[in-house]
Amino acid sequence: LSELLVLYRQSGDDRGLPRVRPYRDYLRWLSERDREESERAWRQALEDFAEPTLLTPDRSRTTVVPEQVFAGLDRETTAALNRCAREWGVTLNTVVQAAWGLVLSWTTGRRDVVFGTTVSGRPADLPGVESMVGLFVNTVPVRVTVNPAEPLRDLVERIQREQFLLVEHQYVGLADVQRWAGHGELFDTATVFENYPVDAETLSPPEGSGFRITDAGGHDATHYSLGLAVAPGEELSLRLDHQPDVVGGDEANATMRRLVTTLTRIATTPDRPAGSLDLLDAGERHRVIEEWNDTAAEIRPGEVRDWFQQQAALTPDAVAVADPAGQLTYAQLDARANRLARALLSHGVGPEGHVAVLLPRGVDLVATLLAVWKAGAAYVPIDPEYPAERVDYLVTDSRPTITVTTSDLLGRTPAGTARLVLDDPAVAADLASRSADDVEDRENAVPAGRAAYVIYTSGSTGRPKGVVVE
């Protein structure tokens, strides 16, 4: 625009226009970069990044005309934000990136997120690059890891340090960075900080030139689900482009509101922990807490075992449970559970007793849990993948009447405990000989509100503790 106005002033005479450095000088600069060093830098920046940050991972790749949402910060908040940036030694762009990262983290429920940012691509160490004509812009990833206990100010400063290490590597194409990260598409949201150095006086047509500029504007589009454009000024200007077929207007407006809230929190309460941000408005809070949490329901009479019996009577030939080795109908599952319940009763299992269940996921596991309930006892689930020490502790602490397991897991159970090994030929023969009828008079032997199972806590703050669930 500056050069165009000079030509207008000089009636098309290009004398006096500064010589522009050719684009080939930039290409030469590009060819001299240390690609191996850049690869190391990007690999380190994205090390251990688990999965892409995609708001709509299954969206169509057909680009439609984006819709836009506009907002801004008032002068007071903008001034406070600029003041914070100066005091912290960071750019306003970094503050915006921190805010966008927090919004993404809050929206996706992840503490490690990535989004794209558009960089100018004009290296400061190449003289004359600011006036070169050519394509320089590039989109590169920005990774934000959120520590809930970290103050907002510390988060912003850390992002600035992390981004500074990548400045000289921002020339690398996004496809290369994504390949080095070990993922395909890394993100579907992006930001751009439109900090154009405009000299208003230079762009003003001289008096008597015979022309005037009445308006100037620009139009662009994004293929990302969300694209945030930020323009500095006395009031920070925000524009959120969204693909309406994947992110609706209501969600785009809500995202913009959350961003404004986050920027305001950074400006006004920079010492608050990042994890304390509450980005729900009154309507959203009511929806989540009151509407979504309205789980009141009339509880059916009886217990799970009663409901199973009812279903088995209604659909005896329907498949009830399946695993890679086979499947059982409701009638077959009921029969197997009844035979096993009788075997458990013969081993002294009864009301208020415990049965440890050390079995892999499968048909036998489901049949065993039903059998324990039919015998009036509570089961203690034990994952076969647990360390031997934990298995030993759970069995010893819960004091089960017997442990139900298989021959390949027999060695995981503590010595001296009673065990029922389902795939032992003698046990299999004994089960086959027992009646498949339901256990009689169980109601008289089982107290109301009996225990269903005993589940053990993780033990992260001490020894695991058993919790009895009715």
PDB file of C-alpha atoms in Angstrom, residues 103-334:
ATOM      1  CA  VAL A 103      -9.823 -22.824  27.057  1.00  0.00           C
ATOM      2  CA  LEU A 104      -8.861 -25.879  24.976  1.00  0.00           C
ATOM      3  CA  SER A 105      -7.793 -27.763  28.102  1.00  0.00           C
ATOM      4  CA  TRP A 106     -11.066 -26.927  29.832  1.00  0.00           C
ATOM      5  CA  THR A 107     -13.132 -27.814  26.751  1.00  0.00           C
ATOM      6  CA  THR A 108     -11.437 -31.153  26.017  1.00  0.00           C
ATOM      7  CA  GLY A 109     -10.773 -32.200  29.604  1.00  0.00           C
ATOM      8  CA  ARG A 110      -7.073 -32.680  28.861  1.00  0.00           C
ATOM      9  CA  ARG A 111      -4.082 -31.115  30.569  1.00  0.00           C
ATOM     10  CA  ASP A 112      -1.829 -31.444  27.528  1.00  0.00           C
ATOM     11  CA  VAL A 113      -3.126 -29.714  24.385  1.00  0.00           C
ATOM     12  CA  VAL A 114      -1.763 -28.504  21.059  1.00  0.00           C
ATOM     13  CA  PHE A 115      -3.085 -25.878  18.664  1.00  0.00           C
ATOM     14  CA  GLY A 116      -1.674 -24.118  15.630  1.00  0.00           C
ATOM     15  CA  THR A 117      -0.377 -20.578  15.422  1.00  0.00           C
ATOM     16  CA  THR A 118       0.432 -18.571  12.305  1.00  0.00           C
ATOM     17  CA  VAL A 119       3.899 -17.006  12.353  1.00  0.00           C
ATOM     18  CA  SER A 120       5.227 -14.312  10.034  1.00  0.00           C
ATOM     19  CA  GLY A 121       8.103 -16.518   8.868  1.00  0.00           C
ATOM     20  CA  ARG A 122      10.350 -13.461   8.255  1.00  0.00           C
ATOM     21  CA  PRO A 123      13.652 -14.190  10.012  1.00  0.00           C
ATOM     22  CA  ALA A 124      15.071 -11.208  11.917  1.00  0.00           C
ATOM     23  CA  ASP A 125      18.644 -12.089  10.919  1.00  0.00           C
ATOM     24  CA  LEU A 126      17.926 -11.586   7.194  1.00  0.00           C
ATOM     25  CA  PRO A 127      18.332  -7.877   6.340  1.00  0.00           C
ATOM     26  CA  GLY A 128      15.556  -6.438   4.187  1.00  0.00           C
ATOM     27  CA  VAL A 129      13.196  -9.332   4.867  1.00  0.00           C
ATOM     28  CA  GLU A 130      10.508  -6.961   6.125  1.00  0.00           C
ATOM     29  CA  SER A 131      10.022  -5.548   2.609  1.00  0.00           C
ATOM     30  CA  MET A 132      10.450  -8.748   0.614  1.00  0.00           C
ATOM     31  CA  VAL A 133       7.570  -9.851  -1.601  1.00  0.00           C
ATOM     32  CA  GLY A 134       6.682 -13.519  -1.267  1.00  0.00           C
ATOM     33  CA  LEU A 135       5.041 -16.170   0.868  1.00  0.00           C
ATOM     34  CA  PHE A 136       6.605 -16.440   4.320  1.00  0.00           C
ATOM     35  CA  VAL A 137       3.781 -17.258   6.726  1.00  0.00           C
ATOM     36  CA  ASN A 138       3.751 -20.680   8.324  1.00  0.00           C
ATOM     37  CA  THR A 139       1.549 -22.515  10.820  1.00  0.00           C
ATOM     38  CA  VAL A 140       3.343 -24.347  13.607  1.00  0.00           C
ATOM     39  CA  PRO A 141       2.159 -26.191  16.735  1.00  0.00           C
ATOM     40  CA  VAL A 142       1.959 -24.607  20.174  1.00  0.00           C
ATOM     41  CA  ARG A 143       1.896 -27.067  23.055  1.00  0.00           C
ATOM     42  CA  VAL A 144       0.380 -26.033  26.376  1.00  0.00           C
ATOM     43  CA  THR A 145       0.625 -28.337  29.390  1.00  0.00           C
ATOM     44  CA  VAL A 146      -1.603 -27.249  32.238  1.00  0.00           C
ATOM     45  CA  ASN A 147      -0.593 -27.828  35.842  1.00  0.00           C
ATOM     46  CA  PRO A 148      -3.728 -27.080  37.903  1.00  0.00           C
ATOM     47  CA  ALA A 149      -1.651 -25.787  40.828  1.00  0.00           C
ATOM     48  CA  GLU A 150       0.488 -23.439  38.701  1.00  0.00           C
ATOM     49  CA  PRO A 151      -0.413 -19.721  38.935  1.00  0.00           C
ATOM     50  CA  LEU A 152      -1.623 -18.138  35.696  1.00  0.00           C
ATOM     51  CA  ARG A 153       1.391 -15.811  35.596  1.00  0.00           C
ATOM     52  CA  ASP A 154       3.829 -18.736  35.875  1.00  0.00           C
ATOM     53  CA  LEU A 155       1.985 -20.566  33.087  1.00  0.00           C
ATOM     54  CA  VAL A 156       2.325 -17.577  30.744  1.00  0.00           C
ATOM     55  CA  GLU A 157       6.013 -17.141  31.538  1.00  0.00           C
ATOM     56  CA  ARG A 158       6.688 -20.840  30.990  1.00  0.00           C
ATOM     57  CA  ILE A 159       4.966 -20.804  27.600  1.00  0.00           C
ATOM     58  CA  GLN A 160       7.112 -17.797  26.606  1.00  0.00           C
ATOM     59  CA  ARG A 161      10.295 -19.695  27.506  1.00  0.00           C
ATOM     60  CA  GLU A 162       9.172 -22.808  25.646  1.00  0.00           C
ATOM     61  CA  GLN A 163       8.210 -20.849  22.534  1.00  0.00           C
ATOM     62  CA  PHE A 164      11.473 -18.883  22.539  1.00  0.00           C
ATOM     63  CA  LEU A 165      13.401 -22.138  22.066  1.00  0.00           C
ATOM     64  CA  LEU A 166      11.459 -22.780  18.848  1.00  0.00           C
ATOM     65  CA  VAL A 167      11.608 -19.345  17.188  1.00  0.00           C
ATOM     66  CA  GLU A 168      14.540 -20.194  14.926  1.00  0.00           C
ATOM     67  CA  HIS A 169      12.832 -23.443  13.902  1.00  0.00           C
ATOM     68  CA  GLN A 170       9.488 -21.948  12.846  1.00  0.00           C
ATOM     69  CA  TYR A 171      10.429 -22.222   9.170  1.00  0.00           C
ATOM     70  CA  VAL A 172       9.831 -25.989   9.213  1.00  0.00           C
ATOM     71  CA  GLY A 173       6.716 -27.165   7.381  1.00  0.00           C
ATOM     72  CA  LEU A 174       3.836 -28.439   9.502  1.00  0.00           C
ATOM     73  CA  ALA A 175       3.794 -31.818   7.729  1.00  0.00           C
ATOM     74  CA  ASP A 176       7.389 -32.447   8.851  1.00  0.00           C
ATOM     75  CA  VAL A 177       6.652 -31.425  12.438  1.00  0.00           C
ATOM     76  CA  GLN A 178       3.624 -33.710  12.584  1.00  0.00           C
ATOM     77  CA  ARG A 179       5.652 -36.611  11.220  1.00  0.00           C
ATOM     78  CA  TRP A 180       8.373 -36.060  13.827  1.00  0.00           C
ATOM     79  CA  ALA A 181       5.709 -35.963  16.546  1.00  0.00           C
ATOM     80  CA  GLY A 182       4.477 -39.379  15.428  1.00  0.00           C
ATOM     81  CA  HIS A 183       0.953 -38.213  14.685  1.00  0.00           C
ATOM     82  CA  GLY A 184      -1.078 -37.229  11.664  1.00  0.00           C
ATOM     83  CA  GLU A 185      -3.165 -34.127  12.135  1.00  0.00           C
ATOM     84  CA  LEU A 186      -2.096 -32.584  15.451  1.00  0.00           C
ATOM     85  CA  PHE A 187      -4.830 -29.996  15.912  1.00  0.00           C
ATOM     86  CA  ASP A 188      -7.955 -28.487  14.393  1.00  0.00           C
ATOM     87  CA  THR A 189      -7.872 -25.068  16.062  1.00  0.00           C
ATOM     88  CA  ALA A 190      -5.435 -22.254  15.307  1.00  0.00           C
ATOM     89  CA  THR A 191      -4.603 -18.697  16.360  1.00  0.00           C
ATOM     90  CA  VAL A 192      -3.093 -15.710  14.589  1.00  0.00           C
ATOM     91  CA  PHE A 193      -1.929 -12.475  16.215  1.00  0.00           C
ATOM     92  CA  GLU A 194      -2.369  -9.764  13.580  1.00  0.00           C
ATOM     93  CA  ASN A 195       0.208  -7.252  14.685  1.00  0.00           C
ATOM     94  CA  TYR A 196       0.779  -5.355  11.416  1.00  0.00           C
ATOM     95  CA  PRO A 197       3.130  -2.330  11.661  1.00  0.00           C
ATOM     96  CA  VAL A 198       0.966   0.314   9.973  1.00  0.00           C
ATOM     97  CA  ASP A 199       2.074   3.940   9.653  1.00  0.00           C
ATOM     98  CA  ALA A 200      -1.173   5.860   9.265  1.00  0.00           C
ATOM     99  CA  GLU A 201       0.595   8.994   8.026  1.00  0.00           C
ATOM    100  CA  THR A 202       2.367   7.103   5.255  1.00  0.00           C
ATOM    101  CA  LEU A 203      -0.897   5.614   4.102  1.00  0.00           C
ATOM    102  CA  SER A 204      -2.694   8.975   3.978  1.00  0.00           C
ATOM    103  CA  PRO A 205      -3.042  10.301   0.402  1.00  0.00           C
ATOM    104  CA  PRO A 206      -1.457  13.756   0.044  1.00  0.00           C
ATOM    105  CA  GLU A 207      -3.718  16.774  -0.347  1.00  0.00           C
ATOM    106  CA  GLY A 208      -4.367  17.696  -3.949  1.00  0.00           C
ATOM    107  CA  SER A 209      -3.533  14.205  -5.185  1.00  0.00           C
ATOM    108  CA  GLY A 210      -7.040  13.822  -6.561  1.00  0.00           C
ATOM    109  CA  PHE A 211      -7.936  10.645  -4.712  1.00  0.00           C
ATOM    110  CA  ARG A 212      -8.784   9.424  -1.239  1.00  0.00           C
ATOM    111  CA  ILE A 213      -9.077   6.087   0.548  1.00  0.00           C
ATOM    112  CA  THR A 214     -12.632   5.617   1.824  1.00  0.00           C
ATOM    113  CA  ASP A 215     -12.344   2.146   3.269  1.00  0.00           C
ATOM    114  CA  ALA A 216      -9.981  -0.797   3.563  1.00  0.00           C
ATOM    115  CA  GLY A 217     -10.708  -4.333   4.636  1.00  0.00           C
ATOM    116  CA  GLY A 218      -9.727  -7.926   4.201  1.00  0.00           C
ATOM    117  CA  HIS A 219     -11.433 -11.289   3.844  1.00  0.00           C
ATOM    118  CA  ASP A 220     -10.016 -14.684   4.615  1.00  0.00           C
ATOM    119  CA  ALA A 221     -11.174 -18.159   5.547  1.00  0.00           C
ATOM    120  CA  THR A 222      -9.993 -21.033   7.699  1.00  0.00           C
ATOM    121  CA  HIS A 223     -10.196 -24.768   7.157  1.00  0.00           C
ATOM    122  CA  TYR A 224      -9.821 -25.365  10.907  1.00  0.00           C
ATOM    123  CA  SER A 225     -12.828 -26.078  13.115  1.00  0.00           C
ATOM    124  CA  LEU A 226     -11.984 -22.911  15.038  1.00  0.00           C
ATOM    125  CA  GLY A 227      -9.627 -20.100  14.036  1.00  0.00           C
ATOM    126  CA  LEU A 228      -8.900 -17.251  16.449  1.00  0.00           C
ATOM    127  CA  ALA A 229      -7.660 -13.916  15.079  1.00  0.00           C
ATOM    128  CA  VAL A 230      -6.447 -11.310  17.570  1.00  0.00           C
ATOM    129  CA  ALA A 231      -5.659  -7.656  16.803  1.00  0.00           C
ATOM    130  CA  PRO A 232      -4.003  -5.413  19.409  1.00  0.00           C
ATOM    131  CA  GLY A 233      -5.149  -1.883  20.160  1.00  0.00           C
ATOM    132  CA  GLU A 234      -6.572   0.179  22.969  1.00  0.00           C
ATOM    133  CA  GLU A 235      -9.251  -2.512  23.100  1.00  0.00           C
ATOM    134  CA  LEU A 236      -8.028  -5.999  22.240  1.00  0.00           C
ATOM    135  CA  SER A 237     -10.064  -7.228  19.276  1.00  0.00           C
ATOM    136  CA  LEU A 238     -11.020 -10.913  18.996  1.00  0.00           C
ATOM    137  CA  ARG A 239     -12.545 -12.755  16.048  1.00  0.00           C
ATOM    138  CA  LEU A 240     -13.410 -16.437  16.116  1.00  0.00           C
ATOM    139  CA  ASP A 241     -13.965 -18.133  12.757  1.00  0.00           C
ATOM    140  CA  HIS A 242     -15.810 -21.438  12.948  1.00  0.00           C
ATOM    141  CA  GLN A 243     -16.839 -24.072  10.455  1.00  0.00           C
ATOM    142  CA  PRO A 244     -20.622 -24.040  11.004  1.00  0.00           C
ATOM    143  CA  ASP A 245     -21.049 -27.649   9.931  1.00  0.00           C
ATOM    144  CA  VAL A 246     -18.826 -28.888  12.767  1.00  0.00           C
ATOM    145  CA  VAL A 247     -18.967 -26.122  15.412  1.00  0.00           C
ATOM    146  CA  GLY A 248     -22.340 -24.474  15.770  1.00  0.00           C
ATOM    147  CA  GLY A 249     -22.958 -20.829  16.562  1.00  0.00           C
ATOM    148  CA  ASP A 250     -23.918 -21.464  20.197  1.00  0.00           C
ATOM    149  CA  GLU A 251     -20.715 -23.395  20.906  1.00  0.00           C
ATOM    150  CA  ALA A 252     -18.609 -20.781  19.080  1.00  0.00           C
ATOM    151  CA  ASN A 253     -20.179 -18.006  21.159  1.00  0.00           C
ATOM    152  CA  ALA A 254     -19.619 -20.016  24.339  1.00  0.00           C
ATOM    153  CA  THR A 255     -15.966 -20.580  23.391  1.00  0.00           C
ATOM    154  CA  MET A 256     -15.472 -16.865  22.795  1.00  0.00           C
ATOM    155  CA  ARG A 257     -17.050 -16.055  26.155  1.00  0.00           C
ATOM    156  CA  ARG A 258     -14.713 -18.517  27.878  1.00  0.00           C
ATOM    157  CA  LEU A 259     -11.715 -16.932  26.158  1.00  0.00           C
ATOM    158  CA  VAL A 260     -12.717 -13.429  27.271  1.00  0.00           C
ATOM    159  CA  THR A 261     -13.221 -14.730  30.814  1.00  0.00           C
ATOM    160  CA  THR A 262      -9.799 -16.398  30.819  1.00  0.00           C
ATOM    161  CA  LEU A 263      -8.022 -13.282  29.498  1.00  0.00           C
ATOM    162  CA  THR A 264      -9.790 -11.207  32.148  1.00  0.00           C
ATOM    163  CA  ARG A 265      -8.708 -13.629  34.897  1.00  0.00           C
ATOM    164  CA  ILE A 266      -5.094 -13.475  33.718  1.00  0.00           C
ATOM    165  CA  ALA A 267      -5.211  -9.657  33.787  1.00  0.00           C
ATOM    166  CA  THR A 268      -6.959  -9.278  37.137  1.00  0.00           C
ATOM    167  CA  THR A 269      -5.981 -12.339  39.188  1.00  0.00           C
ATOM    168  CA  PRO A 270      -2.671 -13.608  37.768  1.00  0.00           C
ATOM    169  CA  ASP A 271      -1.748 -15.424  40.979  1.00  0.00           C
ATOM    170  CA  ARG A 272      -4.767 -17.728  40.976  1.00  0.00           C
ATOM    171  CA  PRO A 273      -4.060 -21.411  40.150  1.00  0.00           C
ATOM    172  CA  ALA A 274      -4.777 -22.440  36.576  1.00  0.00           C
ATOM    173  CA  GLY A 275      -6.986 -25.265  37.800  1.00  0.00           C
ATOM    174  CA  SER A 276      -9.324 -22.866  39.624  1.00  0.00           C
ATOM    175  CA  LEU A 277     -10.763 -21.368  36.435  1.00  0.00           C
ATOM    176  CA  ASP A 278     -14.528 -21.834  36.249  1.00  0.00           C
ATOM    177  CA  LEU A 279     -15.645 -21.159  32.688  1.00  0.00           C
ATOM    178  CA  LEU A 280     -19.302 -22.122  33.052  1.00  0.00           C
ATOM    179  CA  ASP A 281     -21.890 -19.369  32.844  1.00  0.00           C
ATOM    180  CA  ALA A 282     -25.070 -19.482  34.929  1.00  0.00           C
ATOM    181  CA  GLY A 283     -27.061 -21.297  32.254  1.00  0.00           C
ATOM    182  CA  GLU A 284     -24.351 -23.903  31.631  1.00  0.00           C
ATOM    183  CA  ARG A 285     -23.876 -24.462  35.356  1.00  0.00           C
ATOM    184  CA  HIS A 286     -27.610 -25.073  35.808  1.00  0.00           C
ATOM    185  CA  ARG A 287     -27.606 -27.481  32.871  1.00  0.00           C
ATOM    186  CA  VAL A 288     -24.639 -29.494  34.188  1.00  0.00           C
ATOM    187  CA  ILE A 289     -25.495 -29.517  37.890  1.00  0.00           C
ATOM    188  CA  GLU A 290     -29.280 -29.481  37.842  1.00  0.00           C
ATOM    189  CA  GLU A 291     -30.456 -30.860  34.486  1.00  0.00           C
ATOM    190  CA  TRP A 292     -27.754 -33.410  33.638  1.00  0.00           C
ATOM    191  CA  ASN A 293     -27.523 -34.464  37.278  1.00  0.00           C
ATOM    192  CA  ASP A 294     -31.258 -35.079  37.581  1.00  0.00           C
ATOM    193  CA  THR A 295     -30.810 -38.824  37.912  1.00  0.00           C
ATOM    194  CA  ALA A 296     -33.703 -39.511  40.235  1.00  0.00           C
ATOM    195  CA  ALA A 297     -35.273 -42.811  39.222  1.00  0.00           C
ATOM    196  CA  GLU A 298     -37.613 -45.303  40.765  1.00  0.00           C
ATOM    197  CA  ILE A 299     -35.600 -48.324  41.830  1.00  0.00           C
ATOM    198  CA  ARG A 300     -37.014 -51.680  40.827  1.00  0.00           C
ATOM    199  CA  PRO A 301     -37.866 -54.018  43.693  1.00  0.00           C
ATOM    200  CA  GLY A 302     -35.515 -56.882  44.358  1.00  0.00           C
ATOM    201  CA  GLU A 303     -31.816 -57.313  43.611  1.00  0.00           C
ATOM    202  CA  VAL A 304     -29.714 -57.805  40.510  1.00  0.00           C
ATOM    203  CA  ARG A 305     -29.983 -61.566  40.819  1.00  0.00           C
ATOM    204  CA  ASP A 306     -33.788 -61.228  40.883  1.00  0.00           C
ATOM    205  CA  TRP A 307     -33.753 -59.079  37.753  1.00  0.00           C
ATOM    206  CA  PHE A 308     -31.518 -61.665  36.083  1.00  0.00           C
ATOM    207  CA  GLN A 309     -33.967 -64.440  36.957  1.00  0.00           C
ATOM    208  CA  GLN A 310     -36.832 -62.412  35.472  1.00  0.00           C
ATOM    209  CA  GLN A 311     -34.912 -61.820  32.261  1.00  0.00           C
ATOM    210  CA  ALA A 312     -33.882 -65.471  32.014  1.00  0.00           C
ATOM    211  CA  ALA A 313     -37.549 -66.447  32.272  1.00  0.00           C
ATOM    212  CA  LEU A 314     -38.540 -63.910  29.589  1.00  0.00           C
ATOM    213  CA  THR A 315     -35.783 -64.640  27.048  1.00  0.00           C
ATOM    214  CA  PRO A 316     -34.193 -68.004  27.890  1.00  0.00           C
ATOM    215  CA  ASP A 317     -32.799 -68.511  24.371  1.00  0.00           C
ATOM    216  CA  ALA A 318     -31.351 -64.992  23.897  1.00  0.00           C
ATOM    217  CA  VAL A 319     -27.570 -64.581  24.123  1.00  0.00           C
ATOM    218  CA  ALA A 320     -26.708 -63.331  27.606  1.00  0.00           C
ATOM    219  CA  VAL A 321     -22.902 -63.226  27.595  1.00  0.00           C
ATOM    220  CA  ALA A 322     -20.129 -63.862  25.085  1.00  0.00           C
ATOM    221  CA  ASP A 323     -16.360 -63.945  24.941  1.00  0.00           C
ATOM    222  CA  PRO A 324     -13.860 -65.015  22.247  1.00  0.00           C
ATOM    223  CA  ALA A 325     -14.211 -68.651  23.358  1.00  0.00           C
ATOM    224  CA  GLY A 326     -17.986 -68.842  23.053  1.00  0.00           C
ATOM    225  CA  GLN A 327     -21.336 -67.586  24.305  1.00  0.00           C
ATOM    226  CA  LEU A 328     -24.164 -68.556  26.653  1.00  0.00           C
ATOM    227  CA  THR A 329     -27.900 -67.941  26.464  1.00  0.00           C
ATOM    228  CA  TYR A 330     -29.756 -66.711  29.525  1.00  0.00           C
ATOM    229  CA  ALA A 331     -30.939 -70.249  30.259  1.00  0.00           C
ATOM    230  CA  GLN A 332     -27.409 -71.680  29.939  1.00  0.00           C
ATOM    231  CA  LEU A 333     -25.899 -68.892  32.066  1.00  0.00           C
ATOM    232  CA  ASP A 334     -28.563 -69.408  34.730  1.00  0.00           C
TER     233      ASP A 334
END
